[in-house]
PDB file of C-alpha atoms and ligand atoms in Angstrom:
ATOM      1  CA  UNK E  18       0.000   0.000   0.000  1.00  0.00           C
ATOM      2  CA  UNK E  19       1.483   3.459  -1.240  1.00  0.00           C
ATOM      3  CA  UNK E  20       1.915   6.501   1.616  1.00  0.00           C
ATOM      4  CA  UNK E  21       0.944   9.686   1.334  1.00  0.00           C
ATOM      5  CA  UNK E  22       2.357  12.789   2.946  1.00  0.00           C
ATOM      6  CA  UNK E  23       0.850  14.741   5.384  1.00  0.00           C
ATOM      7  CA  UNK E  24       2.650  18.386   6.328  1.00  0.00           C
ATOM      8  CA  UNK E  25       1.545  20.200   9.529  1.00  0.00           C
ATOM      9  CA  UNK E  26       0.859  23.606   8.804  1.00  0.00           C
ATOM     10  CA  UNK E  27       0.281  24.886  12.231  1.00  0.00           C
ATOM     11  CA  UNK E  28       3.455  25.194  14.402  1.00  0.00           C
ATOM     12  CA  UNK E  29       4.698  26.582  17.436  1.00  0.00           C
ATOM     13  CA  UNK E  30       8.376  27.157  18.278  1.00  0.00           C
ATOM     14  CA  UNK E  31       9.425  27.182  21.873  1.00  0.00           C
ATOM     15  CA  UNK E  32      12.434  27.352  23.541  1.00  0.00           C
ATOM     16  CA  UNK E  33      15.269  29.544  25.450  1.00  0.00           C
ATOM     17  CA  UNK E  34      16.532  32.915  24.022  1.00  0.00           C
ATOM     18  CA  UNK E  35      19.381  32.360  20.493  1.00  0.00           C
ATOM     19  CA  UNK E  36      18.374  28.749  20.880  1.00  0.00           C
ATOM     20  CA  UNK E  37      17.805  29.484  16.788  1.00  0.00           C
ATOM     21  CA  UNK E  38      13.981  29.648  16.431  1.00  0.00           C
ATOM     22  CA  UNK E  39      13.880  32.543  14.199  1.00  0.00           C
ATOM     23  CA  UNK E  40      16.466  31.045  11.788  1.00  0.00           C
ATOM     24  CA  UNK E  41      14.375  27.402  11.932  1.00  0.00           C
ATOM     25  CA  UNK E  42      11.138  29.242  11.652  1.00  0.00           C
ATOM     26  CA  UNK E  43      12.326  30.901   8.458  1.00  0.00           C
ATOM     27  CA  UNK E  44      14.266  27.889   6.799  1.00  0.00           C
ATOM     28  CA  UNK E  45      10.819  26.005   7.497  1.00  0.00           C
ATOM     29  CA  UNK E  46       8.531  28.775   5.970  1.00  0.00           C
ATOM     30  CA  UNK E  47      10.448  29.074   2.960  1.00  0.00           C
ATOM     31  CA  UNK E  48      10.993  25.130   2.632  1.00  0.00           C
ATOM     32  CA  UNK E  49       7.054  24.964   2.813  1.00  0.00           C
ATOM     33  CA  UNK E  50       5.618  28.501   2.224  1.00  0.00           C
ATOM     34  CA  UNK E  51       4.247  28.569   5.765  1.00  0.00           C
ATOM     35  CA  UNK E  52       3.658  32.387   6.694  1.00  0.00           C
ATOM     36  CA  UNK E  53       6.194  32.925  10.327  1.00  0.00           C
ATOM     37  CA  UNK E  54       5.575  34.967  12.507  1.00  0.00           C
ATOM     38  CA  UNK E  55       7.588  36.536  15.738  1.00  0.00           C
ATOM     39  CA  UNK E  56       6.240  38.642  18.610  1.00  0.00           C
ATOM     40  CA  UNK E  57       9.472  39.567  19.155  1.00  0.00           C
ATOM     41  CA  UNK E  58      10.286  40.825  15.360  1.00  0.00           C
ATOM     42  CA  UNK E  59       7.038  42.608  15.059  1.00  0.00           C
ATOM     43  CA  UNK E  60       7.436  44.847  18.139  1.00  0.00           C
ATOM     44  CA  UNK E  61      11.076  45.496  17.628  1.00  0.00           C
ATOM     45  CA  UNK E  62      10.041  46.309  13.868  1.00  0.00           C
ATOM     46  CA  UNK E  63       7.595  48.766  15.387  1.00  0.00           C
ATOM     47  CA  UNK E  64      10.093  50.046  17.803  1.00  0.00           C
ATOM     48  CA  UNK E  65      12.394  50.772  14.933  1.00  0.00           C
ATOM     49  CA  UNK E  66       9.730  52.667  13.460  1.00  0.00           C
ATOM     50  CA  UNK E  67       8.507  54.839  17.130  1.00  0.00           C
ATOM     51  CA  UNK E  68       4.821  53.752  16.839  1.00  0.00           C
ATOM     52  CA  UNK E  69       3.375  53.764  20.345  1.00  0.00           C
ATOM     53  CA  UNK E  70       2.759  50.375  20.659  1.00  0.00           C
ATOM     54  CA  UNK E  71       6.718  49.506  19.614  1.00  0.00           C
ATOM     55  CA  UNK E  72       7.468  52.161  22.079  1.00  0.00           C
ATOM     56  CA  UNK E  73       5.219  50.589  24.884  1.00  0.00           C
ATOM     57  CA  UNK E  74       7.219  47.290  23.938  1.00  0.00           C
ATOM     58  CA  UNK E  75      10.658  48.691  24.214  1.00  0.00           C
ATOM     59  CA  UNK E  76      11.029  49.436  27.790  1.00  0.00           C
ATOM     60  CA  UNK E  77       9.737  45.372  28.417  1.00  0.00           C
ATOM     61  CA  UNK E  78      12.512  43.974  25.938  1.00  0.00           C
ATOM     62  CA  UNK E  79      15.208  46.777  26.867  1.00  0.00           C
ATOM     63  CA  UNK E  80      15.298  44.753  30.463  1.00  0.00           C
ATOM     64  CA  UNK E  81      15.008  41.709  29.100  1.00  0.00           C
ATOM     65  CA  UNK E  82      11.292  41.164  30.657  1.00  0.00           C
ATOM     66  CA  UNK E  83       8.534  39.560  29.201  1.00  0.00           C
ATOM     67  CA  UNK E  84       5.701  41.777  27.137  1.00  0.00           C
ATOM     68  CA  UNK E  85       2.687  41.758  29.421  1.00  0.00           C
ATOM     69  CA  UNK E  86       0.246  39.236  28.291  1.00  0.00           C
ATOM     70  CA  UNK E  87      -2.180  41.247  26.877  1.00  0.00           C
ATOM     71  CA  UNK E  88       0.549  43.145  24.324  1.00  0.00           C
ATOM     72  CA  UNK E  89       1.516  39.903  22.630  1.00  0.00           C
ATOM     73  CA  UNK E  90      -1.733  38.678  22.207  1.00  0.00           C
ATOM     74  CA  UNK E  91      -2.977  41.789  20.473  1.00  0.00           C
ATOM     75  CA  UNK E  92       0.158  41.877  17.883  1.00  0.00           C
ATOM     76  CA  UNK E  93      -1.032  38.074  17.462  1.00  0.00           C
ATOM     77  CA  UNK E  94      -5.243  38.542  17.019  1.00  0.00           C
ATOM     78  CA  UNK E  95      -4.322  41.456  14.601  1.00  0.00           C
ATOM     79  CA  UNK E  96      -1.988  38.971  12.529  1.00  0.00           C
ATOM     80  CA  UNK E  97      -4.106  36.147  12.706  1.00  0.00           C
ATOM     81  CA  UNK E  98      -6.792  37.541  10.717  1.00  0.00           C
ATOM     82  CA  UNK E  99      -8.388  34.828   8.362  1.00  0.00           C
ATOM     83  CA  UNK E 100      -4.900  33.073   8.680  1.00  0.00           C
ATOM     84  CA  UNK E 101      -4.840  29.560   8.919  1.00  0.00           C
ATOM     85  CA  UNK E 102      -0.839  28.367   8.650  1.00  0.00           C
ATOM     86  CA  UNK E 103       1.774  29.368  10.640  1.00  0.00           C
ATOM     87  CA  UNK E 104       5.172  28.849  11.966  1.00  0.00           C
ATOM     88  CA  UNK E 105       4.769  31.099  15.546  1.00  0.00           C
ATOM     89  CA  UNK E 106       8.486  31.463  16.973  1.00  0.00           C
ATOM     90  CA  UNK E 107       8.755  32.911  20.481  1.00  0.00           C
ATOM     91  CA  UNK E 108       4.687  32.527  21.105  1.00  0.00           C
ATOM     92  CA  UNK E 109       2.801  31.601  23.338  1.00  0.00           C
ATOM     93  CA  UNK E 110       5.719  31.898  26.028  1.00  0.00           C
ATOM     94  CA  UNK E 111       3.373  32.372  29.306  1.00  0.00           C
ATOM     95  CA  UNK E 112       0.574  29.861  30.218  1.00  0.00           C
ATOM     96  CA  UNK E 113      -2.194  32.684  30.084  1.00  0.00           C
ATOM     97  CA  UNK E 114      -0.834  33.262  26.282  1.00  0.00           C
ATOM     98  CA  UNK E 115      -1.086  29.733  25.712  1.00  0.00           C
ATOM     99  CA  UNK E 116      -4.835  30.005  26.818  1.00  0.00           C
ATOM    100  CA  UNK E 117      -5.975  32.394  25.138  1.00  0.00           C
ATOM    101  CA  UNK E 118      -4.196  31.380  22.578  1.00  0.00           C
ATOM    102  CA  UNK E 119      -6.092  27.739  22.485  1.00  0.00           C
ATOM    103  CA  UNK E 120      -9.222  29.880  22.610  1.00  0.00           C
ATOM    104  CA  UNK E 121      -8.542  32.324  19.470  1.00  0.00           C
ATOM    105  CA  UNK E 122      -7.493  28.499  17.382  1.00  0.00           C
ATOM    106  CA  UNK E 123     -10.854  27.015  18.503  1.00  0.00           C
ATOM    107  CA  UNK E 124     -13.234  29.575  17.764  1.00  0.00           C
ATOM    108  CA  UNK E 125     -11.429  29.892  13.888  1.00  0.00           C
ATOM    109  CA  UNK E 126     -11.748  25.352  14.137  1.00  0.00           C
ATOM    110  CA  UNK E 127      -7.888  25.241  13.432  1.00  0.00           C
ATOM    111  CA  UNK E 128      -6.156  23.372  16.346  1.00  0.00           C
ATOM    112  CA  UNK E 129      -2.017  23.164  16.229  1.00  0.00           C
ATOM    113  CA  UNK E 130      -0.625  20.388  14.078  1.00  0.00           C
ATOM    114  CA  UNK E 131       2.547  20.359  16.846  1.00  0.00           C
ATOM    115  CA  UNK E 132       4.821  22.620  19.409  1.00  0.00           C
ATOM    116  CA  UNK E 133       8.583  21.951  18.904  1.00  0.00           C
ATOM    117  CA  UNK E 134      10.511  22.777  21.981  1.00  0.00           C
ATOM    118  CA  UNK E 135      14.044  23.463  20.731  1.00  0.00           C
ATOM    119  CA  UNK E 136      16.467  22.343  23.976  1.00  0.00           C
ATOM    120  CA  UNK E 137      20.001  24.090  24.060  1.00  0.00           C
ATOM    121  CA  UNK E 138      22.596  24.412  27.232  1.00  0.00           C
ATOM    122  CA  UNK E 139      22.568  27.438  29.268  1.00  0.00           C
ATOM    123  CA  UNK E 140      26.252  27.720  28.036  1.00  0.00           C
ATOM    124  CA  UNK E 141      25.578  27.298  24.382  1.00  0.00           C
ATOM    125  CA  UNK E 142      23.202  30.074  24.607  1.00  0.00           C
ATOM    126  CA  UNK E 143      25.123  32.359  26.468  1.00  0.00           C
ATOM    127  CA  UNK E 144      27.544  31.791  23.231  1.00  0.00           C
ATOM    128  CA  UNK E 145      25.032  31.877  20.585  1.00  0.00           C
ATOM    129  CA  UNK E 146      23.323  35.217  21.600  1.00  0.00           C
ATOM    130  CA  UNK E 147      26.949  37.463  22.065  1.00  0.00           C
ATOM    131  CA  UNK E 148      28.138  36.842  18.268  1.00  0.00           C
ATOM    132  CA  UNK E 149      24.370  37.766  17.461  1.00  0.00           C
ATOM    133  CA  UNK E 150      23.820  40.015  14.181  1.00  0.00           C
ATOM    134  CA  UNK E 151      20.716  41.220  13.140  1.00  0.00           C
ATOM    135  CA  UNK E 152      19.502  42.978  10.048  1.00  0.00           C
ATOM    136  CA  UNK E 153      18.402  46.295  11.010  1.00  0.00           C
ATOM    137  CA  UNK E 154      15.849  46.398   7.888  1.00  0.00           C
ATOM    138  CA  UNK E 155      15.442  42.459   6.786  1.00  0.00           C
ATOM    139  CA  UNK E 156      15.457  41.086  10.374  1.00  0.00           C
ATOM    140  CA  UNK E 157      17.788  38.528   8.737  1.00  0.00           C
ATOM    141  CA  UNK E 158      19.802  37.028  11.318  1.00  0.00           C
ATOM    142  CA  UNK E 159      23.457  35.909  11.615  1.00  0.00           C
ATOM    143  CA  UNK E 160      26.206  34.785  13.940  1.00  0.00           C
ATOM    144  CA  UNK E 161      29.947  35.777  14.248  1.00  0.00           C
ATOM    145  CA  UNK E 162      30.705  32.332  15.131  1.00  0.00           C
ATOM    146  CA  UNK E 163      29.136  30.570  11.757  1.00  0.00           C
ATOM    147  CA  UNK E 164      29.714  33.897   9.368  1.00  0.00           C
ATOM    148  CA  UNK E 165      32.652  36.405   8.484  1.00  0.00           C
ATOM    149  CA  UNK E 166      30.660  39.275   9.584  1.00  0.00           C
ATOM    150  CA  UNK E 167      31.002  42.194  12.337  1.00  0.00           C
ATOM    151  CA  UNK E 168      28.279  44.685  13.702  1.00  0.00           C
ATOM    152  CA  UNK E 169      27.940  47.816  11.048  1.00  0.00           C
ATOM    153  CA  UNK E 170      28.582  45.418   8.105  1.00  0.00           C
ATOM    154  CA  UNK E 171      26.030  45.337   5.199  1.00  0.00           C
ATOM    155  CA  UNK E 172      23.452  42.911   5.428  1.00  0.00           C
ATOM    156  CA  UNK E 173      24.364  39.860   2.692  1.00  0.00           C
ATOM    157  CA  UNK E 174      20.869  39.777   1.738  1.00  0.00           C
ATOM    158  CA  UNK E 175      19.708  43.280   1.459  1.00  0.00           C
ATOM    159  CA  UNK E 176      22.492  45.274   2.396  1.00  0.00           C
ATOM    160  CA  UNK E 177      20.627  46.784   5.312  1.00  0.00           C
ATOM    161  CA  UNK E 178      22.997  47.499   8.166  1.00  0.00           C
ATOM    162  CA  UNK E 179      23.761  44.331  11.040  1.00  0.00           C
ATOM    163  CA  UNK E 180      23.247  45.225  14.265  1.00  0.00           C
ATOM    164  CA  UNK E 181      23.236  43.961  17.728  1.00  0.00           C
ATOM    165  CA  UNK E 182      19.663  43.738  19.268  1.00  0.00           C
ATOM    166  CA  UNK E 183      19.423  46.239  22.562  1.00  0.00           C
ATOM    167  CA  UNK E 184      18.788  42.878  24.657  1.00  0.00           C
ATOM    168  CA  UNK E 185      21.458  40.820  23.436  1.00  0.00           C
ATOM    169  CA  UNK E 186      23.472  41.977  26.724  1.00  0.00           C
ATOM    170  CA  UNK E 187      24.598  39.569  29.308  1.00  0.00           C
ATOM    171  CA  UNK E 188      22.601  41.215  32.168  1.00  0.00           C
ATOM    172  CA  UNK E 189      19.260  41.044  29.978  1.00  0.00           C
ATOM    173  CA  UNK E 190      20.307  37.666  28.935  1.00  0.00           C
ATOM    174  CA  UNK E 191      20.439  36.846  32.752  1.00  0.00           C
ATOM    175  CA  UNK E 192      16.179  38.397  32.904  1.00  0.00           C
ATOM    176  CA  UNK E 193      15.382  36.627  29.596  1.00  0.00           C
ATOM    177  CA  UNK E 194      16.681  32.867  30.884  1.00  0.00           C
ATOM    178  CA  UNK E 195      14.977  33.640  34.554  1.00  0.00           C
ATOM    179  CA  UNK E 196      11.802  34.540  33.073  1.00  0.00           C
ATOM    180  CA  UNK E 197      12.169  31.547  30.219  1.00  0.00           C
ATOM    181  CA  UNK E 198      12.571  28.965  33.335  1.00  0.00           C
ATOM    182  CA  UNK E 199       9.377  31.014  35.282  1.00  0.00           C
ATOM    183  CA  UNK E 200       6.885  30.939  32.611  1.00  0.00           C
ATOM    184  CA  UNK E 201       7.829  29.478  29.405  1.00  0.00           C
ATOM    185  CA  UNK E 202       8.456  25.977  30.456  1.00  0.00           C
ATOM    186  CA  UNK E 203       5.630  25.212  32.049  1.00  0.00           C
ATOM    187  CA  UNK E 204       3.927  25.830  28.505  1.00  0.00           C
ATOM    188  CA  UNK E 205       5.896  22.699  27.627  1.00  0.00           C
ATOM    189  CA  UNK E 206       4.115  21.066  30.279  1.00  0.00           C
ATOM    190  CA  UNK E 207       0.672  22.295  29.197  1.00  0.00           C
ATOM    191  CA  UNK E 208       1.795  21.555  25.475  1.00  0.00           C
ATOM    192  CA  UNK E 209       3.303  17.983  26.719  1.00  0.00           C
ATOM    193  CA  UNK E 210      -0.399  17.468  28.746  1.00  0.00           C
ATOM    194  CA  UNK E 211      -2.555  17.691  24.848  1.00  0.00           C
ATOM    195  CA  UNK E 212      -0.119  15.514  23.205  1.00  0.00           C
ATOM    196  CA  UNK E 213       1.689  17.774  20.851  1.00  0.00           C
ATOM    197  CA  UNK E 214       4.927  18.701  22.745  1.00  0.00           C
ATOM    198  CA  UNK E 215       8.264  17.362  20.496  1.00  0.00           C
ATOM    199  CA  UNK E 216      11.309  18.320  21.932  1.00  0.00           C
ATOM    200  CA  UNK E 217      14.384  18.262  19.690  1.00  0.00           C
ATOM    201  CA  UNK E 218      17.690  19.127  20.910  1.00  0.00           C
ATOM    202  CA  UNK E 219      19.141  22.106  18.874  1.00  0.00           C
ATOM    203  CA  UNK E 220      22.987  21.861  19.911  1.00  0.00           C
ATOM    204  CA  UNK E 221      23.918  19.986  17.070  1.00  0.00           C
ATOM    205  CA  UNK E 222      24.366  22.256  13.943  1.00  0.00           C
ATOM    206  CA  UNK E 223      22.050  24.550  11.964  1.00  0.00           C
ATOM    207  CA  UNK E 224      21.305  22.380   8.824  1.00  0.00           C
ATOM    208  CA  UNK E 225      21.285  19.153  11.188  1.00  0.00           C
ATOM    209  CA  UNK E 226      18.585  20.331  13.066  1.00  0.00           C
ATOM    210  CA  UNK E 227      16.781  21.830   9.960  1.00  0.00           C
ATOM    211  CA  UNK E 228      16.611  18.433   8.197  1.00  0.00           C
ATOM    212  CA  UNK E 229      14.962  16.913  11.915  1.00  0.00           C
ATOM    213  CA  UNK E 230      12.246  19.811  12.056  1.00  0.00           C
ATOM    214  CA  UNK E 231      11.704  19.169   8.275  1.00  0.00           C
ATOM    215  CA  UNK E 232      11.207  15.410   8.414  1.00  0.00           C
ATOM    216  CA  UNK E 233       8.887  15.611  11.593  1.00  0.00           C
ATOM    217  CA  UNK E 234       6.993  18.229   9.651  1.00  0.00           C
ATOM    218  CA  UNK E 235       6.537  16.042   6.635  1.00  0.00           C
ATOM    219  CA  UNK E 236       5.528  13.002   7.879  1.00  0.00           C
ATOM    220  CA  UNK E 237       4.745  10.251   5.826  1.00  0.00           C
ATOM    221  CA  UNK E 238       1.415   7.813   6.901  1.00  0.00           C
ATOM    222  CA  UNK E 239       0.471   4.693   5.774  1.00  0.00           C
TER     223      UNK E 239
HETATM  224  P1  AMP G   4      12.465  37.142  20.544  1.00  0.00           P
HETATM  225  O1  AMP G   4      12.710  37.932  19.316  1.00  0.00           O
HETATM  226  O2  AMP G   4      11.429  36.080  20.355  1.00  0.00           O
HETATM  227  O3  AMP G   4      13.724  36.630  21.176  1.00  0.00           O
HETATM  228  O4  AMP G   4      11.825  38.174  21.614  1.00  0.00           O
HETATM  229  C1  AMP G   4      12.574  39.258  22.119  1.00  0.00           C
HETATM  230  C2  AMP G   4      11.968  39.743  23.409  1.00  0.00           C
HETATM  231  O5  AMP G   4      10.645  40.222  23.147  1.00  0.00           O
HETATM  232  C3  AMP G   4      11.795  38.690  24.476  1.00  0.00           C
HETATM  233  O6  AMP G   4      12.942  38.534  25.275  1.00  0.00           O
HETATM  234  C4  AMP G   4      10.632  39.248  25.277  1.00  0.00           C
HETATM  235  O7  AMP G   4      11.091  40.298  26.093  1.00  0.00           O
HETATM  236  C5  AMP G   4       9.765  39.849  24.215  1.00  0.00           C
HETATM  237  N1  AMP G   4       8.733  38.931  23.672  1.00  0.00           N
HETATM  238  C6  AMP G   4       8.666  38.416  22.402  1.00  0.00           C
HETATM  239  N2  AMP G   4       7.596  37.641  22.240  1.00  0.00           N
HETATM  240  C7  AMP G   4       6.941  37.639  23.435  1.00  0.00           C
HETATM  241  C8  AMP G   4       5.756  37.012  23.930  1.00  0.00           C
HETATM  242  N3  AMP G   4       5.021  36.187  23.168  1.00  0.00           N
HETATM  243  N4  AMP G   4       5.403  37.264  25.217  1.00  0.00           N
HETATM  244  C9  AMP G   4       6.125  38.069  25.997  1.00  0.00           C
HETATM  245  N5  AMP G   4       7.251  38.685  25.600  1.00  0.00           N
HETATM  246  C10 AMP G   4       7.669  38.478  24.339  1.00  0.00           C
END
């Protein structure tokens, strides 16, 4: 009897600060033309451009705190629209997101497919975020470590200008990894509790753990 292939089309990415979401979220959106999305890139997009909700957003991710609950889940019902697909990288990250969350998905009748929790070393992250670059128009996103690149450098894609992000600094890094182990894990648990928690471990290189995301995603069934 021939397979077929079934791809899930509604994703969650979860896991500790430069433990690579963005960059899987976008390999996986443009492998399978699955819209991504980022709280995190939307506000500091409107920060960049001083609209008052970007600004309201600043002085949370300036610290390295959390966006109260009720930011992030207006920039999500706004970009949810008539949506269906997604790749959501750095949302839900608080139980009461994941709620409400759950609630906006049942009233539209389009439940997740699966939440990947990407698991890295407090060490390896600590590494990862300080050789951080990121595209000041693109949002593209790049590391020291993998690419011959320094901060002021044209960005390879657009030639916008690489920057580090204002909370890429080890004392917000210390907030961000606090609040990660406060209120994003236990959304693993509630994720782990419906069945759709995968965790994959995201130490080993980028393309490695791109193939394992992409597999999982594409899942063949009898
Ligand atoms: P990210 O780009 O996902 O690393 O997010 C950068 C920062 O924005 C985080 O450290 C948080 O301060 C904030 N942030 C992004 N998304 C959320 C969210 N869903 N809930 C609360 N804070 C968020």
């Amino acid at each position: 009897m021939s397979g077929c292939t079934i791809l899930k089309s509604r994703i969650v990415l979860i896991g500790p600060p430069a433990c690579g979401k963005g960059t899987q979220a976008s390999l996986l959106s443009a492998a399978f033309s699955i819209p991504h999305v980022s709280t995190g890139e939307i506000l500091r997009q409107e920060r960049l451009a001083g609209s008052p909700i970007g600004l309201e957003a600043d002085r949370y991710a300036r610290e390295g705190h959390l966006f109260p609950d009720d930011l992030a889940l207006r920039v999500v019902r706004q970009w949810m629209d008539n949506r269906a697909r997604f790749i959501f990288d750095g949302f839900p990250r608080t139980i009461g997101q994941a709620i409400e969350f759950d609630k906006m998905l049942f009233e539209r009748g389009i439940p997740l497919d699966v939440v990947y929790l990407l698991e890295i070393s407090d060490d390896e992250v600590l590494a990862r975020m300080l050789g951080r670059l990121t595209c000041s128009k693109c949002g593209a996103v790049y590391n020291t470590r993998f690419h011959d690149l320094a901060m002021g450098d044209g960005c390879p894609k657009c030639q916008g200008s690489l920057v580090r992000r204002t909370d890429d600094t080890r004392e917000a890094l210390e907030h961000r990894l606090s609040e990660y182990k406060t209120f994003t894990q236990p959304v693993a648990d509630y994720y782990t509790a419906k069945g759709l928690l995968k965790a994959i471990d995201v130490e080993a290189a980028r393309d490695e753990v791109f193939q394992m995301l992409y597999a999982d995603m594409k899942e063949e069934a009898l």
